[in-house]
PDB file of C-alpha atoms in Angstrom:
ATOM      1  CA  MET A 111    -107.969  64.025  30.720  1.00 47.00           C
ATOM      2  CA  GLY A 112    -106.959  66.111  33.742  1.00 55.00           C
ATOM      3  CA  LEU A 113    -106.450  64.826  37.248  1.00 62.00           C
ATOM      4  CA  ASN A 114    -108.909  65.659  39.964  1.00 70.00           C
ATOM      5  CA  THR A 115    -107.871  67.158  43.300  1.00 78.00           C
ATOM      6  CA  ARG A 116    -107.576  63.804  45.092  1.00 77.00           C
ATOM      7  CA  GLN A 117    -105.420  62.329  42.338  1.00 75.00           C
ATOM      8  CA  LYS A 118    -103.157  65.390  42.330  1.00 76.00           C
ATOM      9  CA  THR A 119    -102.762  65.116  46.098  1.00 82.00           C
ATOM     10  CA  ARG A 120    -101.806  61.439  45.775  1.00 81.00           C
ATOM     11  CA  CYS A 121     -99.294  62.216  43.037  1.00 80.00           C
ATOM     12  CA  ILE A 122     -97.688  64.952  45.127  1.00 79.00           C
ATOM     13  CA  ALA A 123     -97.548  62.636  48.150  1.00 83.00           C
ATOM     14  CA  LEU A 124     -95.945  59.914  46.004  1.00 83.00           C
ATOM     15  CA  LEU A 125     -93.314  62.322  44.652  1.00 83.00           C
ATOM     16  CA  ILE A 126     -92.515  63.505  48.180  1.00 85.00           C
ATOM     17  CA  PHE A 127     -92.249  59.862  49.289  1.00 87.00           C
ATOM     18  CA  LEU A 128     -89.873  59.057  46.407  1.00 87.00           C
ATOM     19  CA  ASN A 129     -87.775  62.138  47.192  1.00 87.00           C
ATOM     20  CA  HIS A 130     -87.420  61.048  50.821  1.00 88.00           C
ATOM     21  CA  LEU A 131     -86.608  57.505  49.696  1.00 90.00           C
ATOM     22  CA  LEU A 132     -83.815  58.705  47.400  1.00 90.00           C
ATOM     23  CA  ASN A 133     -82.412  60.955  50.128  1.00 89.00           C
ATOM     24  CA  GLY A 134     -82.514  58.029  52.549  1.00 91.00           C
ATOM     25  CA  ILE A 135     -80.696  55.734  50.117  1.00 92.00           C
ATOM     26  CA  SER A 136     -78.077  58.437  49.521  1.00 90.00           C
ATOM     27  CA  LEU A 137     -77.480  58.994  53.245  1.00 90.00           C
ATOM     28  CA  GLY A 138     -77.571  55.254  53.868  1.00 92.00           C
ATOM     29  CA  SER A 139     -74.919  54.732  51.194  1.00 92.00           C
ATOM     30  CA  VAL A 140     -72.538  56.963  53.163  1.00 91.00           C
ATOM     31  CA  TYR A 141     -73.300  54.972  56.317  1.00 92.00           C
ATOM     32  CA  ALA A 142     -72.712  51.772  54.353  1.00 93.00           C
ATOM     33  CA  ILE A 143     -69.260  52.882  53.157  1.00 92.00           C
ATOM     34  CA  ILE A 144     -68.273  53.725  56.735  1.00 91.00           C
ATOM     35  CA  ALA A 145     -69.834  50.493  58.021  1.00 91.00           C
ATOM     36  CA  LEU A 146     -67.723  48.489  55.571  1.00 89.00           C
ATOM     37  CA  GLY A 147     -64.639  49.701  57.433  1.00 86.00           C
ATOM     38  CA  TYR A 148     -66.134  48.675  60.771  1.00 87.00           C
ATOM     39  CA  THR A 149     -67.260  45.285  59.547  1.00 88.00           C
ATOM     40  CA  MET A 150     -63.933  44.422  57.892  1.00 86.00           C
ATOM     41  CA  VAL A 151     -61.887  45.278  60.980  1.00 86.00           C
ATOM     42  CA  TYR A 152     -64.233  43.411  63.293  1.00 85.00           C
ATOM     43  CA  GLY A 153     -64.639  40.455  60.949  1.00 81.00           C
ATOM     44  CA  ILE A 154     -60.888  39.919  60.642  1.00 83.00           C
ATOM     45  CA  ALA A 155     -59.281  41.410  63.772  1.00 78.00           C
ATOM     46  CA  LYS A 156     -62.316  41.016  66.081  1.00 79.00           C
ATOM     47  CA  MET A 157     -61.783  44.619  67.223  1.00 81.00           C
ATOM     48  CA  LEU A 158     -64.255  47.494  67.466  1.00 81.00           C
ATOM     49  CA  ASN A 159     -62.352  50.481  66.100  1.00 85.00           C
ATOM     50  CA  PHE A 160     -64.379  53.379  67.504  1.00 85.00           C
ATOM     51  CA  ALA A 161     -61.736  55.799  66.204  1.00 89.00           C
ATOM     52  CA  HIS A 162     -62.976  55.001  62.692  1.00 90.00           C
ATOM     53  CA  GLY A 163     -65.423  57.911  62.752  1.00 89.00           C
ATOM     54  CA  ASP A 164     -62.612  60.354  63.471  1.00 92.00           C
ATOM     55  CA  VAL A 165     -60.608  59.054  60.522  1.00 94.00           C
ATOM     56  CA  ILE A 166     -63.613  60.226  58.469  1.00 93.00           C
ATOM     57  CA  MET A 167     -63.120  63.716  59.882  1.00 93.00           C
ATOM     58  CA  VAL A 168     -59.375  63.674  59.146  1.00 94.00           C
ATOM     59  CA  GLY A 169     -60.005  62.620  55.541  1.00 94.00           C
ATOM     60  CA  ALA A 170     -62.533  65.423  55.074  1.00 94.00           C
ATOM     61  CA  TYR A 171     -60.092  67.999  56.465  1.00 94.00           C
ATOM     62  CA  ILE A 172     -57.264  66.790  54.225  1.00 94.00           C
ATOM     63  CA  CYS A 173     -59.467  67.027  51.143  1.00 94.00           C
ATOM     64  CA  PHE A 174     -60.807  70.425  52.272  1.00 93.00           C
ATOM     65  CA  PHE A 175     -57.356  72.000  52.609  1.00 92.00           C
ATOM     66  CA  ALA A 176     -56.034  70.304  49.468  1.00 93.00           C
ATOM     67  CA  VAL A 177     -58.831  71.874  47.412  1.00 92.00           C
ATOM     68  CA  SER A 178     -59.355  75.228  49.173  1.00 90.00           C
ATOM     69  CA  SER A 179     -55.790  76.113  50.251  1.00 86.00           C
ATOM     70  CA  PHE A 180     -53.673  74.467  47.557  1.00 88.00           C
ATOM     71  CA  SER A 181     -56.216  74.715  44.698  1.00 87.00           C
ATOM     72  CA  LEU A 182     -55.828  71.056  43.793  1.00 89.00           C
ATOM     73  CA  PRO A 183     -58.536  69.358  41.688  1.00 91.00           C
ATOM     74  CA  PRO A 184     -61.182  67.574  43.780  1.00 90.00           C
ATOM     75  CA  VAL A 185     -60.120  64.160  42.454  1.00 92.00           C
ATOM     76  CA  ILE A 186     -56.540  64.769  43.609  1.00 94.00           C
ATOM     77  CA  GLY A 187     -57.867  65.972  46.958  1.00 93.00           C
ATOM     78  CA  VAL A 188     -59.849  62.757  47.413  1.00 93.00           C
ATOM     79  CA  LEU A 189     -56.893  60.574  46.413  1.00 94.00           C
ATOM     80  CA  LEU A 190     -54.610  62.487  48.780  1.00 95.00           C
ATOM     81  CA  ALA A 191     -57.119  62.054  51.608  1.00 95.00           C
ATOM     82  CA  MET A 192     -57.320  58.318  50.889  1.00 95.00           C
ATOM     83  CA  ALA A 193     -53.529  57.958  50.850  1.00 95.00           C
ATOM     84  CA  LEU A 194     -52.942  59.851  54.093  1.00 95.00           C
ATOM     85  CA  CYS A 195     -55.853  58.160  55.873  1.00 94.00           C
ATOM     86  CA  THR A 196     -54.487  54.786  54.760  1.00 95.00           C
ATOM     87  CA  VAL A 197     -51.173  55.624  56.415  1.00 95.00           C
ATOM     88  CA  LEU A 198     -53.014  56.964  59.478  1.00 94.00           C
ATOM     89  CA  GLY A 199     -55.026  53.755  59.813  1.00 93.00           C
ATOM     90  CA  MET A 200     -51.879  51.610  59.632  1.00 93.00           C
ATOM     91  CA  VAL A 201     -50.114  53.806  62.221  1.00 94.00           C
ATOM     92  CA  ILE A 202     -53.112  53.598  64.580  1.00 93.00           C
ATOM     93  CA  GLU A 203     -53.187  49.821  64.234  1.00 91.00           C
ATOM     94  CA  ARG A 204     -49.438  49.475  64.794  1.00 92.00           C
ATOM     95  CA  LEU A 205     -49.182  51.804  67.810  1.00 91.00           C
ATOM     96  CA  ALA A 206     -52.549  51.402  69.538  1.00 90.00           C
ATOM     97  CA  TYR A 207     -54.049  48.020  68.647  1.00 89.00           C
ATOM     98  CA  LYS A 208     -51.195  45.652  67.816  1.00 89.00           C
ATOM     99  CA  PRO A 209     -49.801  45.643  71.394  1.00 89.00           C
ATOM    100  CA  LEU A 210     -53.301  44.678  72.577  1.00 86.00           C
ATOM    101  CA  ARG A 211     -53.710  41.740  70.207  1.00 82.00           C
ATOM    102  CA  GLN A 212     -54.011  39.310  73.131  1.00 80.00           C
ATOM    103  CA  ALA A 213     -55.688  41.746  75.523  1.00 82.00           C
ATOM    104  CA  THR A 214     -59.302  41.721  76.646  1.00 84.00           C
ATOM    105  CA  SER A 215     -62.071  43.332  74.613  1.00 81.00           C
ATOM    106  CA  LEU A 216     -62.513  45.982  77.308  1.00 85.00           C
ATOM    107  CA  ALA A 217     -58.877  47.085  77.006  1.00 88.00           C
ATOM    108  CA  VAL A 218     -59.218  47.400  73.229  1.00 87.00           C
ATOM    109  CA  LEU A 219     -62.475  49.332  73.598  1.00 86.00           C
ATOM    110  CA  ILE A 220     -60.942  51.828  76.048  1.00 90.00           C
ATOM    111  CA  THR A 221     -57.931  52.258  73.755  1.00 91.00           C
ATOM    112  CA  ALA A 222     -60.204  52.912  70.779  1.00 90.00           C
ATOM    113  CA  ILE A 223     -62.069  55.610  72.712  1.00 90.00           C
ATOM    114  CA  GLY A 224     -58.722  57.135  73.694  1.00 92.00           C
ATOM    115  CA  VAL A 225     -57.547  57.195  70.060  1.00 93.00           C
ATOM    116  CA  SER A 226     -60.845  58.825  69.084  1.00 92.00           C
ATOM    117  CA  TYR A 227     -60.406  61.652  71.592  1.00 92.00           C
ATOM    118  CA  PHE A 228     -56.750  62.013  70.591  1.00 93.00           C
ATOM    119  CA  LEU A 229     -57.710  62.557  66.949  1.00 93.00           C
ATOM    120  CA  GLN A 230     -60.490  65.001  67.845  1.00 92.00           C
ATOM    121  CA  ASN A 231     -58.261  67.097  70.087  1.00 92.00           C
ATOM    122  CA  GLY A 232     -55.406  66.909  67.609  1.00 92.00           C
ATOM    123  CA  ALA A 233     -57.739  68.269  64.925  1.00 91.00           C
ATOM    124  CA  GLN A 234     -58.771  71.130  67.233  1.00 91.00           C
ATOM    125  CA  LEU A 235     -55.127  72.049  67.803  1.00 90.00           C
ATOM    126  CA  LEU A 236     -54.234  71.852  64.118  1.00 88.00           C
ATOM    127  CA  TRP A 237     -57.328  73.328  62.522  1.00 85.00           C
ATOM    128  CA  THR A 238     -59.203  74.980  65.439  1.00 80.00           C
ATOM    129  CA  SER A 239     -62.817  74.199  66.272  1.00 75.00           C
ATOM    130  CA  ASN A 240     -64.228  76.841  63.927  1.00 82.00           C
ATOM    131  CA  ILE A 241     -66.831  75.586  61.483  1.00 86.00           C
ATOM    132  CA  LYS A 242     -65.529  75.332  57.932  1.00 89.00           C
ATOM    133  CA  MET A 243     -67.785  75.151  54.907  1.00 89.00           C
ATOM    134  CA  PHE A 244     -66.852  72.205  52.754  1.00 89.00           C
ATOM    135  CA  PRO A 245     -66.738  73.052  49.034  1.00 86.00           C
ATOM    136  CA  SER A 246     -69.269  71.492  46.695  1.00 80.00           C
ATOM    137  CA  PHE A 247     -67.642  69.075  44.247  1.00 80.00           C
ATOM    138  CA  PHE A 248     -70.811  68.335  42.296  1.00 79.00           C
ATOM    139  CA  SER A 249     -73.087  70.317  40.039  1.00 74.00           C
ATOM    140  CA  SER A 250     -75.868  72.166  41.822  1.00 75.00           C
ATOM    141  CA  GLN A 251     -78.160  71.437  38.875  1.00 80.00           C
ATOM    142  CA  PRO A 252     -80.252  68.397  39.887  1.00 79.00           C
ATOM    143  CA  ILE A 253     -81.145  65.487  37.644  1.00 82.00           C
ATOM    144  CA  GLU A 254     -84.817  65.776  36.683  1.00 79.00           C
ATOM    145  CA  LEU A 255     -87.084  62.740  36.493  1.00 75.00           C
ATOM    146  CA  PHE A 256     -90.729  62.356  35.481  1.00 69.00           C
ATOM    147  CA  GLY A 257     -90.661  65.519  33.444  1.00 69.00           C
ATOM    148  CA  GLY A 258     -88.995  67.543  36.176  1.00 66.00           C
ATOM    149  CA  GLU A 259     -91.486  66.546  38.874  1.00 69.00           C
ATOM    150  CA  LEU A 260     -88.818  64.631  40.796  1.00 77.00           C
ATOM    151  CA  LYS A 261     -85.342  66.086  41.220  1.00 80.00           C
ATOM    152  CA  VAL A 262     -82.286  64.125  42.357  1.00 84.00           C
ATOM    153  CA  SER A 263     -79.025  65.792  43.307  1.00 85.00           C
ATOM    154  CA  VAL A 264     -75.849  64.770  41.500  1.00 86.00           C
ATOM    155  CA  ALA A 265     -74.194  64.195  44.904  1.00 85.00           C
ATOM    156  CA  ALA A 266     -76.847  61.607  45.785  1.00 87.00           C
ATOM    157  CA  VAL A 267     -76.330  59.712  42.525  1.00 88.00           C
ATOM    158  CA  VAL A 268     -72.537  59.741  42.915  1.00 89.00           C
ATOM    159  CA  THR A 269     -72.806  58.576  46.538  1.00 90.00           C
ATOM    160  CA  VAL A 270     -75.035  55.610  45.696  1.00 90.00           C
ATOM    161  CA  ALA A 271     -72.876  54.661  42.697  1.00 91.00           C
ATOM    162  CA  ALA A 272     -69.702  54.879  44.796  1.00 91.00           C
ATOM    163  CA  CYS A 273     -71.242  52.652  47.473  1.00 91.00           C
ATOM    164  CA  ILE A 274     -72.229  49.978  44.955  1.00 91.00           C
ATOM    165  CA  VAL A 275     -68.824  50.032  43.227  1.00 92.00           C
ATOM    166  CA  ILE A 276     -66.967  49.824  46.550  1.00 91.00           C
ATOM    167  CA  MET A 277     -69.069  46.910  47.770  1.00 89.00           C
ATOM    168  CA  LEU A 278     -68.599  44.984  44.528  1.00 90.00           C
ATOM    169  CA  ALA A 279     -64.850  45.713  44.557  1.00 91.00           C
ATOM    170  CA  LEU A 280     -64.521  44.513  48.158  1.00 90.00           C
ATOM    171  CA  THR A 281     -66.538  41.385  47.423  1.00 87.00           C
ATOM    172  CA  TRP A 282     -64.246  40.612  44.478  1.00 90.00           C
ATOM    173  CA  PHE A 283     -61.138  41.464  46.508  1.00 91.00           C
ATOM    174  CA  THR A 284     -61.988  39.213  49.454  1.00 87.00           C
ATOM    175  CA  GLY A 285     -63.111  36.353  47.200  1.00 86.00           C
ATOM    176  CA  ARG A 286     -60.544  36.336  44.390  1.00 86.00           C
ATOM    177  CA  THR A 287     -57.242  37.883  45.511  1.00 89.00           C
ATOM    178  CA  LYS A 288     -54.513  36.275  47.627  1.00 90.00           C
ATOM    179  CA  MET A 289     -54.710  39.000  50.291  1.00 90.00           C
ATOM    180  CA  GLY A 290     -58.489  38.773  50.337  1.00 88.00           C
ATOM    181  CA  LYS A 291     -58.355  35.020  50.918  1.00 89.00           C
ATOM    182  CA  ALA A 292     -55.795  35.604  53.671  1.00 90.00           C
ATOM    183  CA  MET A 293     -58.241  38.022  55.295  1.00 89.00           C
ATOM    184  CA  ARG A 294     -60.994  35.419  55.158  1.00 87.00           C
ATOM    185  CA  ALA A 295     -58.664  32.815  56.646  1.00 89.00           C
ATOM    186  CA  CYS A 296     -57.714  35.156  59.511  1.00 88.00           C
ATOM    187  CA  SER A 297     -61.389  35.854  60.069  1.00 84.00           C
ATOM    188  CA  GLU A 298     -62.053  32.131  60.535  1.00 84.00           C
ATOM    189  CA  ASP A 299     -59.053  31.241  62.699  1.00 84.00           C
ATOM    190  CA  LYS A 300     -55.916  33.365  63.152  1.00 85.00           C
ATOM    191  CA  SER A 301     -53.860  30.566  64.655  1.00 85.00           C
ATOM    192  CA  ALA A 302     -54.647  28.144  61.829  1.00 87.00           C
ATOM    193  CA  ALA A 303     -53.988  30.860  59.249  1.00 87.00           C
ATOM    194  CA  GLN A 304     -50.575  31.531  60.790  1.00 87.00           C
ATOM    195  CA  LEU A 305     -49.737  27.832  60.690  1.00 85.00           C
ATOM    196  CA  MET A 306     -50.566  27.864  56.966  1.00 86.00           C
ATOM    197  CA  GLY A 307     -47.948  30.582  56.394  1.00 87.00           C
ATOM    198  CA  ILE A 308     -50.221  33.648  56.382  1.00 88.00           C
ATOM    199  CA  ASN A 309     -48.731  36.813  57.873  1.00 90.00           C
ATOM    200  CA  VAL A 310     -51.519  37.680  60.288  1.00 89.00           C
ATOM    201  CA  ASP A 311     -50.017  41.017  61.363  1.00 88.00           C
ATOM    202  CA  ALA A 312     -49.659  42.224  57.775  1.00 90.00           C
ATOM    203  CA  THR A 313     -53.192  41.044  56.974  1.00 91.00           C
ATOM    204  CA  ILE A 314     -54.718  42.947  59.889  1.00 90.00           C
ATOM    205  CA  SER A 315     -52.678  46.033  59.006  1.00 91.00           C
ATOM    206  CA  MET A 316     -53.968  45.862  55.422  1.00 92.00           C
ATOM    207  CA  THR A 317     -57.518  45.593  56.765  1.00 91.00           C
ATOM    208  CA  PHE A 318     -57.076  48.820  58.746  1.00 92.00           C
ATOM    209  CA  ALA A 319     -55.548  50.478  55.659  1.00 93.00           C
ATOM    210  CA  ILE A 320     -58.521  49.586  53.452  1.00 92.00           C
ATOM    211  CA  GLY A 321     -61.023  50.622  56.113  1.00 91.00           C
ATOM    212  CA  SER A 322     -59.305  53.981  56.609  1.00 93.00           C
ATOM    213  CA  ALA A 323     -59.227  54.646  52.852  1.00 93.00           C
ATOM    214  CA  LEU A 324     -62.976  53.976  52.735  1.00 92.00           C
ATOM    215  CA  ALA A 325     -63.411  56.358  55.687  1.00 92.00           C
ATOM    216  CA  ALA A 326     -61.721  59.127  53.675  1.00 93.00           C
ATOM    217  CA  ILE A 327     -64.125  58.577  50.758  1.00 93.00           C
ATOM    218  CA  ALA A 328     -67.092  58.556  53.124  1.00 92.00           C
ATOM    219  CA  GLY A 329     -65.892  61.766  54.783  1.00 92.00           C
ATOM    220  CA  VAL A 330     -65.740  63.603  51.470  1.00 92.00           C
ATOM    221  CA  LEU A 331     -69.148  62.305  50.357  1.00 90.00           C
ATOM    222  CA  PHE A 332     -70.774  63.116  53.697  1.00 90.00           C
ATOM    223  CA  CYS A 333     -69.372  66.659  53.793  1.00 90.00           C
ATOM    224  CA  SER A 334     -70.403  67.213  50.173  1.00 87.00           C
ATOM    225  CA  VAL A 335     -74.027  66.713  51.257  1.00 84.00           C
ATOM    226  CA  TYR A 336     -73.715  68.220  54.773  1.00 86.00           C
ATOM    227  CA  PRO A 337     -71.022  70.866  54.180  1.00 87.00           C
ATOM    228  CA  THR A 338     -70.189  71.899  57.764  1.00 88.00           C
ATOM    229  CA  LEU A 339     -66.821  70.564  58.893  1.00 91.00           C
ATOM    230  CA  THR A 340     -65.606  70.516  62.515  1.00 91.00           C
ATOM    231  CA  PRO A 341     -63.298  68.240  64.557  1.00 92.00           C
ATOM    232  CA  THR A 342     -66.370  66.322  65.750  1.00 90.00           C
ATOM    233  CA  THR A 343     -67.898  65.882  62.285  1.00 90.00           C
ATOM    234  CA  GLY A 344     -67.185  62.158  62.179  1.00 89.00           C
ATOM    235  CA  SER A 345     -68.542  61.274  65.621  1.00 89.00           C
ATOM    236  CA  MET A 346     -72.255  60.835  64.908  1.00 89.00           C
ATOM    237  CA  PRO A 347     -71.835  59.326  61.393  1.00 90.00           C
ATOM    238  CA  GLY A 348     -69.326  56.910  62.913  1.00 89.00           C
ATOM    239  CA  ILE A 349     -71.758  55.830  65.630  1.00 89.00           C
ATOM    240  CA  LYS A 350     -74.585  55.448  63.122  1.00 90.00           C
ATOM    241  CA  ALA A 351     -72.369  53.485  60.739  1.00 90.00           C
ATOM    242  CA  PHE A 352     -71.395  51.151  63.568  1.00 88.00           C
ATOM    243  CA  THR A 353     -75.113  50.782  64.268  1.00 87.00           C
ATOM    244  CA  ALA A 354     -75.633  49.999  60.579  1.00 89.00           C
ATOM    245  CA  ALA A 355     -72.895  47.346  60.683  1.00 89.00           C
ATOM    246  CA  VAL A 356     -74.536  45.686  63.692  1.00 88.00           C
ATOM    247  CA  PHE A 357     -77.967  46.097  62.084  1.00 87.00           C
ATOM    248  CA  GLY A 358     -76.916  44.293  58.916  1.00 88.00           C
ATOM    249  CA  GLY A 359     -74.705  41.735  60.670  1.00 85.00           C
ATOM    250  CA  ILE A 360     -71.217  42.881  61.638  1.00 81.00           C
ATOM    251  CA  GLY A 361     -68.570  40.964  59.733  1.00 79.00           C
ATOM    252  CA  SER A 362     -70.714  40.725  56.598  1.00 83.00           C
ATOM    253  CA  ILE A 363     -69.973  43.012  53.623  1.00 85.00           C
ATOM    254  CA  PRO A 364     -73.497  42.700  52.135  1.00 87.00           C
ATOM    255  CA  GLY A 365     -74.827  43.170  55.666  1.00 88.00           C
ATOM    256  CA  ALA A 366     -72.983  46.482  55.977  1.00 88.00           C
ATOM    257  CA  LEU A 367     -74.560  47.675  52.724  1.00 89.00           C
ATOM    258  CA  LEU A 368     -78.045  46.539  53.713  1.00 90.00           C
ATOM    259  CA  GLY A 369     -77.757  47.929  57.240  1.00 91.00           C
ATOM    260  CA  GLY A 370     -76.436  51.281  56.042  1.00 92.00           C
ATOM    261  CA  VAL A 371     -79.135  51.802  53.426  1.00 92.00           C
ATOM    262  CA  LEU A 372     -81.938  50.728  55.773  1.00 91.00           C
ATOM    263  CA  LEU A 373     -80.600  52.978  58.525  1.00 91.00           C
ATOM    264  CA  GLY A 374     -80.466  55.976  56.187  1.00 92.00           C
ATOM    265  CA  VAL A 375     -83.986  55.352  54.898  1.00 92.00           C
ATOM    266  CA  ILE A 376     -85.370  54.927  58.426  1.00 91.00           C
ATOM    267  CA  GLU A 377     -83.663  58.135  59.588  1.00 91.00           C
ATOM    268  CA  ILE A 378     -84.970  60.234  56.697  1.00 92.00           C
ATOM    269  CA  PHE A 379     -88.523  58.875  56.912  1.00 91.00           C
ATOM    270  CA  ALA A 380     -88.601  59.231  60.703  1.00 91.00           C
ATOM    271  CA  GLY A 381     -87.529  62.854  60.406  1.00 89.00           C
ATOM    272  CA  ALA A 382     -89.989  63.587  57.597  1.00 89.00           C
ATOM    273  CA  TYR A 383     -93.106  61.826  58.862  1.00 87.00           C
ATOM    274  CA  ILE A 384     -92.666  61.617  62.636  1.00 87.00           C
ATOM    275  CA  SER A 385     -90.229  64.120  64.167  1.00 84.00           C
ATOM    276  CA  THR A 386     -86.837  65.526  63.224  1.00 83.00           C
ATOM    277  CA  GLN A 387     -85.913  65.678  66.913  1.00 84.00           C
ATOM    278  CA  MET A 388     -86.837  62.020  67.402  1.00 86.00           C
ATOM    279  CA  SER A 389     -85.278  60.598  64.223  1.00 85.00           C
ATOM    280  CA  ASN A 390     -82.061  59.454  65.920  1.00 86.00           C
ATOM    281  CA  ALA A 391     -83.973  57.885  68.798  1.00 88.00           C
ATOM    282  CA  ILE A 392     -86.217  56.031  66.356  1.00 86.00           C
ATOM    283  CA  VAL A 393     -83.180  54.710  64.470  1.00 85.00           C
ATOM    284  CA  PHE A 394     -81.647  53.237  67.612  1.00 84.00           C
ATOM    285  CA  ALA A 395     -85.018  51.932  68.795  1.00 87.00           C
ATOM    286  CA  VAL A 396     -85.380  49.992  65.533  1.00 82.00           C
ATOM    287  CA  LEU A 397     -81.885  48.574  66.064  1.00 80.00           C
ATOM    288  CA  ILE A 398     -82.843  47.381  69.545  1.00 85.00           C
ATOM    289  CA  VAL A 399     -85.963  45.659  68.203  1.00 85.00           C
ATOM    290  CA  VAL A 400     -83.988  43.956  65.413  1.00 81.00           C
ATOM    291  CA  LEU A 401     -81.326  42.708  67.823  1.00 80.00           C
ATOM    292  CA  LEU A 402     -83.976  41.375  70.191  1.00 86.00           C
ATOM    293  CA  VAL A 403     -85.461  39.352  67.331  1.00 85.00           C
ATOM    294  CA  ARG A 404     -82.177  38.501  65.559  1.00 84.00           C
ATOM    295  CA  PRO A 405     -79.104  39.138  67.752  1.00 82.00           C
ATOM    296  CA  THR A 406     -76.619  38.519  64.911  1.00 83.00           C
ATOM    297  CA  GLY A 407     -78.194  41.153  62.666  1.00 82.00           C
ATOM    298  CA  LEU A 408     -80.101  40.746  59.429  1.00 82.00           C
ATOM    299  CA  LEU A 409     -77.356  38.902  57.501  1.00 80.00           C
ATOM    300  CA  GLY A 410     -75.127  37.860  60.388  1.00 71.00           C
ATOM    301  CA  LYS A 411     -74.185  34.224  60.883  1.00 66.00           C
ATOM    302  CA  GLN A 412     -74.918  32.379  64.087  1.00 60.00           C
ATOM    303  CA  ILE A 413     -71.608  31.249  65.571  1.00 55.00           C
ATOM    304  CA  ARG A 414     -71.662  28.089  67.641  1.00 54.00           C
ATOM    305  CA  GLU A 415     -69.059  27.973  70.354  1.00 48.00           C
ATOM    306  CA  LYS A 416     -67.455  24.643  71.174  1.00 47.00           C
ATOM    307  CA  VAL A 417     -67.464  23.691  74.822  1.00 43.00           C
TER     308      VAL A 417
END
């Protein structure tokens, strides 16, 4: 029995809705991976590393040149980007943030902005500001669902799978390993952790290393979907990922995942059903509303200060 015109229209609208939903989850997964770096650094070091978005850009450039200039396999390019970004994150923490361990939040914030501009301008000097087209690492043949009515890109599937695996790995790492437990102890009270024999400096440095490695993965995944690469590529994704971390509850790993996915879905649906020009404004407006209702974010914990 065939479908009438109204039923066909509803089916088409549903398929379009599902397509936007999948695109939103895919984009949100990239935001979530970046937000995990933000939330780990803030949760343990109580620092807002606004240079994190530019580490994304550096990782994408490293992978780009490894694959396009040196003809290395994409997997090797990603691993190389992770390794070099890990070292970069540790160097940034040692030179820029460690001397400010006891400084005010404003001093750390200004330093982070300075590091961000340093990385952007350094990238312009090294690689120029010309737009580079990031190579596609995934098959252009989409995965067909519902008899081919709904098509999902391989990049979207890989991005979502990578996000889930990374979140589960981080949850296991922070809950079961010695270094992970040291990170949790430093997050609760650095002074008490130091008295218990935990090397706080090494723990914070490891946190920056892990966050920077995740930034490299996010940079490659983001540029695989949006293939234009410039020295400012990481700026807006970094800001949105920070928004996602605050949205979900900064300091919470599940919160970073939830905030990232919700942010991506809101952005895609706002652009599809309201206005592409207003999608960013709508995203930040939703954040403002959430913070007015729940200042700690969706999964954030209310911290009671002792007087």
